Coordinates of C-alpha atoms and ligand atoms in Angstrom, one line a residue:
M18 CA 61.0 152.2 132.3
T19 CA 61.1 155.6 130.9
D20 CA 61.6 156.9 127.5
F21 CA 65.3 156.5 127.7
V22 CA 64.8 152.6 126.7
S23 CA 64.6 153.9 123.3
I24 CA 68.0 154.5 123.1
P25 CA 69.7 152.6 120.6
V26 CA 72.9 150.8 121.3
F27 CA 76.3 150.1 119.9
D28 CA 78.2 147.7 121.9
G29 CA 82.1 147.2 122.0
H30 CA 82.7 143.7 121.9
N31 CA 80.5 140.4 121.8
D32 CA 81.7 136.6 120.7
S33 CA 78.4 135.4 119.1
L34 CA 80.1 134.6 115.8
L35 CA 82.0 131.3 118.4
M36 CA 78.5 129.7 117.8
T37 CA 79.0 129.3 113.6
Y38 CA 82.8 128.7 113.5
T39 CA 83.3 126.5 116.6
P40 CA 82.6 123.0 116.1
E41 CA 82.7 122.1 119.8
L42 CA 80.0 124.6 120.8
P43 CA 76.2 124.3 120.2
Q44 CA 75.8 126.1 116.3
R45 CA 73.1 128.2 116.0
S46 CA 72.2 130.8 114.1
L47 CA 72.6 134.4 114.4
L48 CA 69.4 135.2 112.4
V49 CA 66.7 133.1 114.1
R50 CA 65.3 134.1 117.5
S51 CA 66.7 131.4 120.0
D52 CA 66.7 131.0 123.5
A53 CA 70.4 130.0 123.9
G54 CA 73.3 132.9 124.3
H55 CA 73.1 136.1 124.1
I56 CA 72.7 137.5 120.5
D57 CA 70.5 136.8 117.2
L58 CA 69.3 139.5 115.3
P59 CA 65.7 139.7 116.5
R60 CA 67.0 139.9 120.1
A61 CA 69.5 142.8 118.8
E62 CA 66.8 144.7 117.6
S63 CA 64.3 143.9 120.7
G64 CA 67.1 145.5 122.5
G65 CA 67.6 148.5 120.4
M66 CA 71.3 147.1 119.5
F67 CA 71.8 148.5 115.9
G68 CA 75.9 147.8 115.9
G69 CA 78.9 146.4 117.2
L70 CA 82.4 145.0 117.4
F71 CA 82.0 141.0 116.6
A72 CA 84.9 139.1 117.6
I73 CA 86.5 136.6 115.8
S74 CA 88.8 134.6 118.3
V75 CA 90.9 131.0 118.3
A76 CA 90.6 128.5 121.1
H77 CA 93.7 126.6 121.8
P78 CA 92.9 123.0 120.2
D79 CA 92.6 121.8 123.5
Q80 CA 90.5 124.0 125.1
Q81 CA 87.6 122.8 127.4
F82 CA 84.4 125.1 127.0
P83 CA 82.3 125.4 129.6
D84 CA 78.5 124.0 129.3
P85 CA 77.0 126.9 128.1
E86 CA 73.3 125.7 129.6
D87 CA 75.3 126.3 133.0
T88 CA 74.7 130.2 133.2
G89 CA 73.7 129.9 136.6
K90 CA 76.7 128.7 138.5
T91 CA 78.6 130.0 141.2
D92 CA 81.8 128.1 140.2
E93 CA 84.6 130.8 140.5
D94 CA 87.1 128.4 138.6
T95 CA 88.6 129.9 135.7
S96 CA 91.1 126.5 134.9
W97 CA 89.0 125.2 132.1
I98 CA 90.7 127.8 130.5
L99 CA 93.8 127.4 128.6
V100 CA 96.2 129.8 128.4
D101 CA 99.0 128.4 126.1
P102 CA 99.8 129.9 123.0
V103 CA 98.0 128.8 119.5
S104 CA 100.3 128.4 116.6
P105 CA 99.8 130.8 113.9
N106 CA 98.7 128.1 111.3
H107 CA 95.9 126.9 113.5
A108 CA 95.0 130.5 114.5
K109 CA 94.9 131.3 110.5
A110 CA 93.1 128.3 109.6
V111 CA 90.3 129.1 112.4
T112 CA 89.9 133.0 111.5
D113 CA 90.0 132.1 108.1
R114 CA 86.7 130.0 108.8
G115 CA 85.3 132.5 111.2
I116 CA 85.5 134.9 108.5
R117 CA 83.6 133.1 106.0
E118 CA 81.1 132.0 108.0
F119 CA 80.5 136.0 109.4
K120 CA 80.4 136.5 105.2
S121 CA 77.8 133.8 104.7
I122 CA 75.9 135.1 107.8
I123 CA 75.7 138.4 106.3
A124 CA 74.6 137.2 102.7
A125 CA 72.0 135.1 104.5
S126 CA 70.6 138.0 106.5
G127 CA 68.5 139.0 103.4
G128 CA 70.2 142.7 103.8
R129 CA 69.4 142.7 107.8
M130 CA 73.1 142.4 108.8
A131 CA 75.7 144.1 107.2
M132 CA 79.5 144.5 107.7
A133 CA 80.9 147.8 108.3
T134 CA 84.1 149.5 108.0
T135 CA 83.4 153.2 108.3
V136 CA 81.4 155.0 110.8
E137 CA 79.3 156.5 107.7
E138 CA 78.6 153.0 107.0
I139 CA 77.5 152.4 110.6
L140 CA 75.4 155.6 110.5
D141 CA 74.1 154.8 107.6
A142 CA 72.7 151.0 108.2
R143 CA 71.2 152.2 111.2
E144 CA 69.0 154.8 109.1
R145 CA 67.7 151.9 107.4
G146 CA 67.4 149.7 110.3
V147 CA 70.3 147.0 109.3
L148 CA 72.4 145.7 112.1
S149 CA 75.7 146.5 111.7
A150 CA 79.0 144.6 112.1
V151 CA 83.0 145.5 112.1
L152 CA 85.0 142.8 112.2
H153 CA 87.4 142.2 115.0
F154 CA 90.0 139.8 116.1
E155 CA 90.7 139.0 119.6
G156 CA 94.4 137.7 119.9
A157 CA 96.4 138.9 116.6
E158 CA 97.8 135.2 116.2
A159 CA 96.3 134.8 112.5
I160 CA 98.7 138.1 111.4
D161 CA 102.2 137.0 110.4
E162 CA 104.9 138.0 112.8
N163 CA 106.6 140.2 109.5
L164 CA 102.6 141.6 108.8
D165 CA 102.7 139.7 105.3
N166 CA 98.7 139.2 105.6
L167 CA 97.5 142.4 107.5
N168 CA 97.0 144.3 104.4
D169 CA 94.7 140.9 103.1
Y170 CA 92.8 141.2 106.6
Y171 CA 92.4 144.7 106.0
R172 CA 90.9 144.1 102.5
Q173 CA 88.3 141.2 104.0
G174 CA 86.9 143.7 106.1
L175 CA 89.1 143.9 109.5
R176 CA 88.9 146.9 111.5
S177 CA 89.6 146.4 114.9
V178 CA 92.5 144.3 116.4
G179 CA 93.4 142.7 120.2
L180 CA 96.7 142.9 120.1
V181 CA 96.8 139.5 122.4
W182 CA 93.9 137.7 123.8
S183 CA 94.7 136.4 127.5
R184 CA 98.2 134.5 126.8
E185 CA 101.1 135.3 124.8
N186 CA 102.2 135.8 121.3
V187 CA 104.8 136.9 118.8
F188 CA 103.5 140.2 119.8
G189 CA 103.0 140.8 123.2
H190 CA 101.7 138.7 126.7
G191 CA 97.8 138.9 127.8
V192 CA 96.7 138.9 131.3
T193 CA 95.2 135.8 132.9
F194 CA 92.5 135.4 135.1
G195 CA 93.6 135.2 138.5
F196 CA 92.0 137.2 141.5
P197 CA 92.9 139.4 143.0
G198 CA 95.5 140.4 140.8
S199 CA 97.2 143.1 139.0
P200 CA 97.4 144.0 135.1
D201 CA 101.1 144.0 135.4
T202 CA 101.9 140.9 134.7
G203 CA 104.7 140.3 132.4
P204 CA 107.0 141.9 129.6
G205 CA 105.5 144.8 127.4
L206 CA 105.6 144.6 123.4
T207 CA 107.8 142.5 121.0
D208 CA 109.5 144.6 118.2
A209 CA 106.6 142.9 116.0
G210 CA 103.8 144.3 118.6
R211 CA 105.1 147.4 118.4
R212 CA 105.6 147.4 114.3
L213 CA 101.7 146.4 114.3
V214 CA 100.5 149.3 116.3
R215 CA 102.0 151.3 113.8
Q216 CA 101.0 149.4 110.8
C217 CA 97.3 149.4 112.5
N218 CA 97.6 153.7 113.1
Q219 CA 98.7 153.7 109.5
L220 CA 95.8 151.7 107.9
G221 CA 93.3 152.4 110.4
I222 CA 92.7 149.9 112.3
M223 CA 91.6 150.1 116.0
L224 CA 93.9 148.5 118.1
D225 CA 91.9 146.9 121.6
L226 CA 93.9 146.4 124.9
A227 CA 90.8 144.6 126.9
H228 CA 93.1 141.6 127.1
L229 CA 96.7 143.8 127.2
N230 CA 98.9 143.3 130.4
E231 CA 99.7 146.7 131.7
K232 CA 103.5 146.8 130.3
G233 CA 102.1 146.3 126.9
F234 CA 99.3 148.9 127.4
W235 CA 101.9 151.4 128.4
D236 CA 104.0 150.5 125.0
V237 CA 100.8 151.1 123.1
E238 CA 100.0 154.4 125.0
R239 CA 103.5 155.6 123.7
I240 CA 103.6 154.6 120.0
S241 CA 99.6 154.7 119.4
S242 CA 98.6 157.8 117.4
A243 CA 94.9 156.8 117.4
P244 CA 92.8 157.3 120.9
L245 CA 92.8 154.0 123.3
V246 CA 90.5 151.4 123.4
A247 CA 89.6 148.9 125.9
T248 CA 86.6 146.9 124.6
H249 CA 85.5 145.0 127.2
S250 CA 86.9 146.0 130.6
C251 CA 85.8 147.2 134.3
V252 CA 87.1 149.3 137.2
H253 CA 90.2 147.5 139.1
V254 CA 89.3 149.8 142.4
L255 CA 85.9 147.9 142.0
C256 CA 87.0 144.6 141.3
P257 CA 90.3 143.9 141.6
S258 CA 90.5 141.4 138.3
P259 CA 94.3 141.5 136.5
R260 CA 91.4 142.2 133.5
N261 CA 90.1 145.3 134.7
L262 CA 91.7 148.8 134.1
T263 CA 93.6 150.4 136.9
D264 CA 92.9 154.6 137.7
K265 CA 96.9 154.7 135.9
Q266 CA 95.2 153.1 132.9
L267 CA 92.0 155.4 132.6
D268 CA 93.4 158.2 133.1
A269 CA 95.7 157.6 129.9
I270 CA 92.8 156.6 128.4
A271 CA 90.7 159.8 128.6
A272 CA 94.1 161.9 127.5
S273 CA 94.3 160.1 124.4
N274 CA 90.4 161.1 123.8
G275 CA 89.8 157.2 124.2
V276 CA 86.9 155.2 125.9
V277 CA 86.1 152.4 127.9
G278 CA 83.7 149.3 126.9
I279 CA 82.4 147.9 130.3
N280 CA 82.2 144.2 130.1
F281 CA 79.1 142.5 131.7
C282 CA 81.0 139.4 132.6
V283 CA 79.8 138.9 136.5
A284 CA 83.6 137.9 137.3
F285 CA 84.7 141.5 136.3
L286 CA 82.0 143.2 138.0
R287 CA 81.7 141.8 141.3
E288 CA 84.0 143.1 144.0
D289 CA 84.3 139.5 144.9
G290 CA 85.4 138.4 141.3
K291 CA 83.3 135.2 141.7
N292 CA 81.2 133.8 138.5
N293 CA 78.0 134.7 140.3
T294 CA 75.4 135.5 138.0
D295 CA 72.6 136.6 140.7
T296 CA 74.4 139.9 140.0
P297 CA 72.4 143.5 140.7
L298 CA 72.1 145.9 137.9
E299 CA 73.6 148.4 141.0
T300 CA 77.1 146.8 140.4
M301 CA 77.2 147.3 136.8
V302 CA 76.1 150.9 137.0
A303 CA 79.2 151.4 139.5
H304 CA 81.3 150.9 137.2
F305 CA 79.6 153.3 134.6
R306 CA 79.5 155.9 137.1
Y307 CA 83.2 155.3 138.4
I308 CA 84.8 155.9 134.8
A309 CA 82.2 158.8 134.2
D310 CA 83.0 160.9 137.8
R311 CA 86.8 160.3 137.4
I312 CA 87.5 160.8 133.8
G313 CA 84.2 162.0 132.1
V314 CA 81.3 160.7 130.6
A315 CA 83.0 160.8 126.9
H316 CA 85.3 157.6 127.9
V317 CA 82.7 155.0 129.2
A318 CA 80.5 153.1 126.9
F319 CA 79.3 149.4 126.2
G320 CA 81.6 146.5 125.7
S321 CA 79.2 143.9 126.8
D322 CA 81.2 140.3 126.1
F323 CA 77.5 138.8 124.9
D324 CA 78.3 135.2 124.1
G325 CA 81.2 135.0 125.7
A326 CA 80.8 135.6 129.2
S327 CA 78.7 135.0 132.4
I328 CA 76.6 138.4 132.6
P329 CA 74.1 139.3 135.1
K330 CA 70.9 137.2 135.2
V331 CA 69.1 140.4 135.1
I332 CA 69.8 141.4 131.5
G333 CA 69.4 137.7 130.3
D334 CA 70.5 138.6 127.2
V335 CA 70.7 141.9 124.4
A336 CA 67.2 142.3 124.4
G337 CA 67.8 143.3 128.4
M338 CA 69.7 146.2 127.1
P339 CA 67.2 148.8 128.0
K340 CA 66.9 147.7 131.7
L341 CA 70.5 148.4 132.2
I342 CA 70.3 152.1 130.0
D343 CA 67.1 152.3 132.6
A344 CA 69.0 151.5 135.6
L345 CA 71.7 154.4 134.4
Q346 CA 68.8 157.0 133.7
S347 CA 67.8 156.4 138.0
D348 CA 71.5 156.8 138.7
G349 CA 71.2 160.6 137.5
F350 CA 72.6 159.9 133.7
S351 CA 70.8 162.4 131.4
R352 CA 69.4 161.1 128.3
A353 CA 72.8 163.3 126.7
D354 CA 74.9 161.3 128.6
L355 CA 73.2 158.0 127.7
E356 CA 73.4 158.8 124.0
K357 CA 77.0 159.1 124.9
I358 CA 77.4 155.6 126.6
A359 CA 75.1 153.6 124.4
W360 CA 76.5 154.5 121.2
G361 CA 78.1 158.0 120.6
N362 CA 81.5 158.0 122.1
W363 CA 82.0 154.8 119.8
M364 CA 81.0 156.5 117.0
R365 CA 83.5 159.4 117.8
V366 CA 86.3 156.9 118.8
L367 CA 86.0 155.0 115.7
G368 CA 85.6 158.1 113.6
Q369 CA 88.9 159.1 114.6
T370 CA 90.4 155.6 114.1
L371 CA 89.0 154.3 110.8
K372 CA 89.7 155.7 107.8
S373 CA 86.8 156.6 105.2
Ligands
ZN24 ZN1 87.4 139.0 125.4

């Protein structure tokens, strides 16, 4: 290990809140060290993580969850994921419960964790050793089609929205999980989707394109005034999953001064698309290297998908982040490059997008 392991980390995507508001999943506190899952406050501190986007996502009422203990499975079957639409009422109820849990965790943290709504707040919290959580919706089903409740969610702290998860909603269409496949899986944004983009621009809410299909991506590219962001996606040339970004999409993200958070999900990293956690660090590093070489180191960052995906065993959990930073350093990234990848690029894009 080198000195570089001390580089602090801001992460573009986790699903750790799921464990606090989804009764079908084993519940655990994010404030107590655990061996289960990927993130809790003590392990975040061990891994150098000072902040990240914390997602609230809404499972379909009939969704089957995989066995969380079965992390070593090599099964590539993703048929357990139901891609049927969810009703707005169900989405609102789950989302509101998620926000309540999110706030109660922060209240119970004794000042060790805080909700952040600006870059200034994130960096100030970092100085004080406080973990910053930026509230993100993974899929916009809880937002009214006419955007009536968007201002209310903004007031509650919402600063990042994925227009869709991997399914259809009133705003657009998400990619599904078939492998191999193109992200061009259906129609673009609806009128409501285009209104949502403009309204998020106006309020200073970041738009996440990670699960959006390709036509929707290009609609956002045409409409949005903010940098383009995929919080947890990888490179399609290296792993032809519909969840990954084509070279043309990467070029557009660079042209907008945006960023890609590299997803640690093995099925989006591996050339064979398999859900095999025996995946070496080199396979992860290749995605960072590809983006840095093609569009520049200013446009690649971390988007782990911790607690939402099967990740390489070698990383294990958030406490394993220094191993990835060390592997990136061994691949030739400089200290200055790694400061950008690990947190600086996220601060730039959030700074250009959120309003103080
Ligand atoms: Zn996701």
